[in-house]
Coordinates of C-alpha atoms in Angstrom, one line a residue:
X1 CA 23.5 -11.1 2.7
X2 CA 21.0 -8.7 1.3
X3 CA 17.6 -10.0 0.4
X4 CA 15.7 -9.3 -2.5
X5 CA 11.7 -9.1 -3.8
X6 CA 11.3 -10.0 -7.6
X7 CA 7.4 -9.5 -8.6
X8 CA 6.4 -10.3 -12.0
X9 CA 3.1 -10.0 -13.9
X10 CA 2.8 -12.0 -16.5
X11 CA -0.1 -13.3 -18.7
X12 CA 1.3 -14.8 -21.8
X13 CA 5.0 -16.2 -23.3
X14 CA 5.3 -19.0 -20.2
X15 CA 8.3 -20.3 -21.9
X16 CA 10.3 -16.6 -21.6
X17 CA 8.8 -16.5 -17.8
X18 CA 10.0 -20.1 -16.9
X19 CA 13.8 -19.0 -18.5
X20 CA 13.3 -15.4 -16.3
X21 CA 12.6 -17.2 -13.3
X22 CA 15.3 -20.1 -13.9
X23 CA 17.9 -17.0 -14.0
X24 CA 16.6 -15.1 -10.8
X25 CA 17.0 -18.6 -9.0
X26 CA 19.2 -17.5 -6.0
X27 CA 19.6 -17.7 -2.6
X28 CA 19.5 -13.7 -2.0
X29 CA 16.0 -13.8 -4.3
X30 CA 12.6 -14.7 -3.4
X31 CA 10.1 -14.2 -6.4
X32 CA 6.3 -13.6 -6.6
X33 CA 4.4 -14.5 -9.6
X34 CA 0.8 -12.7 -10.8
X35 CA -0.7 -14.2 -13.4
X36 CA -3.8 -12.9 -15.1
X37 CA -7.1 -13.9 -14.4
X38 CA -7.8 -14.5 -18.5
X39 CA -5.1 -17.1 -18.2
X40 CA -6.7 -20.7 -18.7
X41 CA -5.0 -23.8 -17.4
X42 CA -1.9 -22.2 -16.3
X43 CA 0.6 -25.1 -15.1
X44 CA 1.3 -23.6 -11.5
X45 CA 2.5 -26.9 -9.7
X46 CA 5.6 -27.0 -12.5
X47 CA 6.6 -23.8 -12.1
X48 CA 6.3 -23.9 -8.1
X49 CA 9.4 -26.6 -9.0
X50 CA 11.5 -24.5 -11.2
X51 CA 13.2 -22.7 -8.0
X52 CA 16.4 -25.2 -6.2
X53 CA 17.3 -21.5 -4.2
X54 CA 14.5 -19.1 -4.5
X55 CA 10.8 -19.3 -2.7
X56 CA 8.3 -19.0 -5.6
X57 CA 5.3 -18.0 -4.8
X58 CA 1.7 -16.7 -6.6
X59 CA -0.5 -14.1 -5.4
X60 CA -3.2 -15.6 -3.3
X61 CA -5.6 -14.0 -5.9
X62 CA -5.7 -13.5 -9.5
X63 CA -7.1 -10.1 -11.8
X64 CA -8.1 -9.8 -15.1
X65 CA -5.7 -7.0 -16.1
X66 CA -6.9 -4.2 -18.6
X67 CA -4.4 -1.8 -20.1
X68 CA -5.2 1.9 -18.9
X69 CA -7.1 0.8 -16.3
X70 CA -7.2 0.7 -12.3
X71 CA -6.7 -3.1 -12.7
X72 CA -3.6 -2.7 -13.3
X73 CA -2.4 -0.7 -10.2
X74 CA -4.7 -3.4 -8.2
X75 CA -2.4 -5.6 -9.6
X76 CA 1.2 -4.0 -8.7
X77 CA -0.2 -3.7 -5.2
X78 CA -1.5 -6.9 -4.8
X79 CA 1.6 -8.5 -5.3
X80 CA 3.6 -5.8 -3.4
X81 CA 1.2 -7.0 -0.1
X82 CA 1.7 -10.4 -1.0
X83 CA 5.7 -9.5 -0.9
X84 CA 5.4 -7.3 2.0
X85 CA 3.4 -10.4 3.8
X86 CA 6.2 -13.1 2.7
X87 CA 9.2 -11.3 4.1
X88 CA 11.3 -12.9 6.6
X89 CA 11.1 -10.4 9.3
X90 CA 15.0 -11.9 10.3
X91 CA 16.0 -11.0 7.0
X92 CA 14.0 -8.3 5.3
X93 CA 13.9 -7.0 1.6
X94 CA 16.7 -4.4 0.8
X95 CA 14.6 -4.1 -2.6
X96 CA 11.2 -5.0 -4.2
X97 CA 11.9 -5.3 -8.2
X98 CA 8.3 -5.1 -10.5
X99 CA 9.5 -6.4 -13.9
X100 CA 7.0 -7.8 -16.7
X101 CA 7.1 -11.4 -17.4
X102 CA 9.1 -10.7 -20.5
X103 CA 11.8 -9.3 -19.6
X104 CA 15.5 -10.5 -18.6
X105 CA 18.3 -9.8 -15.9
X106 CA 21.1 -8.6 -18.6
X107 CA 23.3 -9.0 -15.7
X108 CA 24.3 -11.9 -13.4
X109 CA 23.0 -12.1 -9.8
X110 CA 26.2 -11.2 -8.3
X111 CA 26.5 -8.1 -10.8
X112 CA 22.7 -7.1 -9.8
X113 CA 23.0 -7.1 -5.8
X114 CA 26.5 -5.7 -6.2
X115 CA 24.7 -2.8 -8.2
X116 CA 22.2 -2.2 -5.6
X117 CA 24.3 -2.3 -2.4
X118 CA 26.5 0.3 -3.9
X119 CA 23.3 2.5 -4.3
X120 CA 21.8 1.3 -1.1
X121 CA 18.8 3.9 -0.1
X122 CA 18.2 5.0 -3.9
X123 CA 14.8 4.2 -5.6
X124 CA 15.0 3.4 -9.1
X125 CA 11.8 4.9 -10.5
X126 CA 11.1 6.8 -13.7
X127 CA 9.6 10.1 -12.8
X128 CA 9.2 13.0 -15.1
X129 CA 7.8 16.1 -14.0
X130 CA 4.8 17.6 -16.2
X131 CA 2.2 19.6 -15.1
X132 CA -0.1 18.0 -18.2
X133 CA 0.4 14.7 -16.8
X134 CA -2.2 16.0 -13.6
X135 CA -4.9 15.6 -15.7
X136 CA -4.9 11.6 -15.7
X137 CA -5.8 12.2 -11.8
X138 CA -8.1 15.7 -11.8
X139 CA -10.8 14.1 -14.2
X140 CA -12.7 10.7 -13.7
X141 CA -11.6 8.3 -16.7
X142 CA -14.9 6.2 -17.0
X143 CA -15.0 3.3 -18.5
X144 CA -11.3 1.9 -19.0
X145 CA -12.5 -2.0 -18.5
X146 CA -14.9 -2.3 -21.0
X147 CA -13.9 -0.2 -24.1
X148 CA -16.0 -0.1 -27.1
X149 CA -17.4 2.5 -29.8
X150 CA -20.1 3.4 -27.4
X151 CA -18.0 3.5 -24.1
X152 CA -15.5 5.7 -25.7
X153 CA -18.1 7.9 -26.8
X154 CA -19.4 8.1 -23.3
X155 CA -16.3 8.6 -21.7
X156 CA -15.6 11.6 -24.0
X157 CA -18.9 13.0 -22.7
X158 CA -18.5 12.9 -19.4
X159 CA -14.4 14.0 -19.8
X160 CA -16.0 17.6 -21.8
X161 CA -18.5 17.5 -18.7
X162 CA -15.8 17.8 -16.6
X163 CA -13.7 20.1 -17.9
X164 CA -16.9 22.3 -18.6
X165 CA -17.9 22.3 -15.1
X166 CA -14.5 22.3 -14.0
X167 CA -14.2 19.2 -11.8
X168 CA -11.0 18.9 -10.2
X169 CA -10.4 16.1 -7.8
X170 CA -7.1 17.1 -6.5
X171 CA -8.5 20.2 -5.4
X172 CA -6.9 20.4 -1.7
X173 CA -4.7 17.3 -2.5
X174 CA -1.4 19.9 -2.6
X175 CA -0.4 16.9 -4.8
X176 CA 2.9 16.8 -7.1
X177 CA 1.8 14.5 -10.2
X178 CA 4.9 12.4 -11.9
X179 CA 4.6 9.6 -14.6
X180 CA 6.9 7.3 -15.6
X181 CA 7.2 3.5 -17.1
X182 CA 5.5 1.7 -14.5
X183 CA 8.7 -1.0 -13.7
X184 CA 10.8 0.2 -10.8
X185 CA 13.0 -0.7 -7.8
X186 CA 12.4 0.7 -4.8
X187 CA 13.4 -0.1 -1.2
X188 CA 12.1 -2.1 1.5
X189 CA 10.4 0.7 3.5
X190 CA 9.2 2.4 0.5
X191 CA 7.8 -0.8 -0.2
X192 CA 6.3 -1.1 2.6
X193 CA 5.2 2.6 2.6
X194 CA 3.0 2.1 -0.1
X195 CA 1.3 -0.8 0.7
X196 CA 0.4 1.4 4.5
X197 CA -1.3 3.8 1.9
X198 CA -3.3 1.1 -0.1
X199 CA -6.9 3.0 0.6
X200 CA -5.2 6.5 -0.2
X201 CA -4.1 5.0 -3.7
X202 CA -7.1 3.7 -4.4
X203 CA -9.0 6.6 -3.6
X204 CA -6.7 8.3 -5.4
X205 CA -6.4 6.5 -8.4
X206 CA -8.9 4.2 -9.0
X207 CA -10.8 6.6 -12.2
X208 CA -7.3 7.5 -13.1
X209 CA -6.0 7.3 -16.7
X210 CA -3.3 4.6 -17.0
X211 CA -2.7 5.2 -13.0
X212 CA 0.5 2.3 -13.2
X213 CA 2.4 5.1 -15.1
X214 CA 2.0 7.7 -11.9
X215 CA 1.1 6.3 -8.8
X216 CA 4.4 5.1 -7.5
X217 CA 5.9 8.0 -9.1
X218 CA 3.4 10.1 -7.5
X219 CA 3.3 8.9 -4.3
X220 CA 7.2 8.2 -4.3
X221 CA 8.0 12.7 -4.7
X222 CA 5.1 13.5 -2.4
X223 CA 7.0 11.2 0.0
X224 CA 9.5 11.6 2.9
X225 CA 11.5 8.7 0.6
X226 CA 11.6 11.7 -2.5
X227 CA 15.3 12.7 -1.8
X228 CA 16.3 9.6 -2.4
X229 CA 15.8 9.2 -5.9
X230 CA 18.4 7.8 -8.0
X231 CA 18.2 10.3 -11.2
X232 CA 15.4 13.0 -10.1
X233 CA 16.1 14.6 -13.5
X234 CA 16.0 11.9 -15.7
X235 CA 14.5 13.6 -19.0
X236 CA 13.4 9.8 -20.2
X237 CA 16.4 8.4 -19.3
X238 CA 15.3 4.2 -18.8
X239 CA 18.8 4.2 -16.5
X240 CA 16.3 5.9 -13.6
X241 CA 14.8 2.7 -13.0
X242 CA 17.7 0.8 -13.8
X243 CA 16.2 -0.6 -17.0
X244 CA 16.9 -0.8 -21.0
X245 CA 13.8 -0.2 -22.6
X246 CA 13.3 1.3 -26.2
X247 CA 10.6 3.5 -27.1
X248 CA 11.9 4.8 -30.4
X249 CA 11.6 1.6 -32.0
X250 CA 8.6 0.3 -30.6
X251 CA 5.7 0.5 -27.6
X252 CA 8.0 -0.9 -26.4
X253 CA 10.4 -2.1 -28.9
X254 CA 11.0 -5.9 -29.0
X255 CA 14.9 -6.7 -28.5
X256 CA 16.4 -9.0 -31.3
X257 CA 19.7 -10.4 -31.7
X258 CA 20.9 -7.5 -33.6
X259 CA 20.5 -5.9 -30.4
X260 CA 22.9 -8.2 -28.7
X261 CA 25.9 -6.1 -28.2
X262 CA 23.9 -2.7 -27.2
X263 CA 21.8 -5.1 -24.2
X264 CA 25.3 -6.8 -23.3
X265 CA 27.3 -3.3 -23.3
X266 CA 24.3 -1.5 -21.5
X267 CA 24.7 -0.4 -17.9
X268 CA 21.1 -1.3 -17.2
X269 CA 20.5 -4.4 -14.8
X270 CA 17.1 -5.5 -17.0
X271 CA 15.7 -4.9 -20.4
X272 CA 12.2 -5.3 -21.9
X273 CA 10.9 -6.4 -23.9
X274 CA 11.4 -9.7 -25.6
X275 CA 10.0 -12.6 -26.9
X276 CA 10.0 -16.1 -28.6
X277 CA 8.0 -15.9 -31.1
X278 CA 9.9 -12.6 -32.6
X279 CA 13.0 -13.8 -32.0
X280 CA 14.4 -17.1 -29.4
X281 CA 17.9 -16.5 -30.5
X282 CA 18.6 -13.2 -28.5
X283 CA 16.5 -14.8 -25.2
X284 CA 18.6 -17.9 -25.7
X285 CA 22.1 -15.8 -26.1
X286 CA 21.4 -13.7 -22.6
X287 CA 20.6 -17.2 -20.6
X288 CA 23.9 -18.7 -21.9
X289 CA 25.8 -15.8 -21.0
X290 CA 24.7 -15.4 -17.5
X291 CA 24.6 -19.5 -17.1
X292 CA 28.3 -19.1 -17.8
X293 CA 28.7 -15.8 -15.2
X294 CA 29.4 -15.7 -11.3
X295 CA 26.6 -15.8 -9.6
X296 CA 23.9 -17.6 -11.7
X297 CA 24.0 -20.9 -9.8
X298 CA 21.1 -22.7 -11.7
X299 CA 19.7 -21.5 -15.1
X300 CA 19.6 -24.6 -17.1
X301 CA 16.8 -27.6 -16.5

């Protein structure tokens, strides 16, 4: 039996996250749960007890997320260490799964391990290849945590600075840079690959501009785990991380129940991104159809 490593980050819509984790309960799933720092009286102890098959577990540490910033890749790799550290050495991780706290399996269990044993090796990761995209790295971004009217002006100062004096700090890297959504799949020992390289990322990344979007990418094709991409040429296609996600309609769109039948027919294993206050209906329609599929054992209080 193949194990599997569900990490979600979540910091708002706790009813969505308590219906996604009620439909990951499973033997074959243990699931780690960040929530953000800004999050005030979050109900931990009844959400330890949504689980009858899954561990549940929180990261031993909280951060205040900001979009764009370094706090969010702090984030991805704290819960990938705290993963990493909860494996079952007996029985380790065939994959580590990052999804959002408002998202959904659009597939059962059974349907979502049967998925990834047939692509065993393959890491499911968004990576587009763009020379433009370097420049998120080259320059430092200054002052993504605290934006204002004067911080931005700031940081466009010191950005024109840079270019002027032609700061580069992947001079010598011989670095391949790659962006993508920042959800993925990947295997256990890339998994565990990245969190060996925690000071390198950080080092790397840490005045990076919105560094979730590139540093797995990144450091996935400057890898000996590269060849095993599952779509290396994806040209935006969501299917390389094994995801539905719209970003015609929206940043990302918002999936409503005239969206059933294109989430029900898709081939993906997960969408994003929903949620009840837009529209219940659609969140309710998934859970009842995988309560009623093989391999959803619980789903219902």
């Amino acid at each position: 039996m193949q194990k599997h490593a569900y990490m979600i980050i979540a910091h708002n819509e706790f009813d969505l996250l308590e219906i996604l984790v009620r439909l990951l309960d499973d033997p074959r799933n243990d699931i780690y749960v960040h929530i953000d720092a800004k999050v005030k009286n979050f109900d931990f102890k009844s959400f330890q007890a949504l689980t009858q098959y899954s561990r549940l577990r929180f990261t031993p540490r909280r951060i205040s997320a900001t979009w764009g910033d370094f706090s969010l890749v702090n984030t991805e790799l704290l819960l990938l260490q705290t993963a990493v550290a909860g494996e079952d050495p007996a029985q380790p991780y065939a994959y580590y799964h990052l999804i959002s706290g408002v998202d959904l399996p659009i597939k059962s269990n059974d349907d979502i391990h049967a998925f990834f044993e047939k692509n065993a090796g393959k890491h499911f990761s968004e990576n587009e290849p763009n020379s433009a995209f370097a420049a998120r790295i080259r320059y430092y971004h200054l002052f993504r945590k605290k934006r204002n009217f004067f911080t931005k002006i700031l940081a466009q100062i010191a950005f024109r600075l840079q270019v002027l004096f032609r700061v580069d700090r992947l001079k010598g890297q011989n670095l391949v840079v790659q962006k993508g959504t920042n959800w993925f799949s990947i295997t256990g020992d890339f998994a565990k690959y990245i969190v060996g390289q925690a000071g390198r990322i950080e080092q790397l990344f840490a005045y990076c501009y919105c560094g979730d979007e590139v540093f797995v990418q990144t450091m996935l094709v400057n890898s000996p785990f590269a060849a095993n991409l599952y779509m290396p040429n994806c040209n935006n296609d969501q299917m390389a991380c094994a995801r539905l996600i719209d970003w015609e309609r929206g940043h990302p769109y918002v999936f409503r129940m005239a969206d059933y039948d294109e989430i029900m027919q898709s081939p993906a294993m997960f969408a994003r991104k929903f949620s009840m206050q837009t529209d219940p209906k659609i969140v309710k329609a998934i859970q009842a159809v995988l309560c009623n599929r093989k391999g959803n054992i619980v789903c219902e209080k």
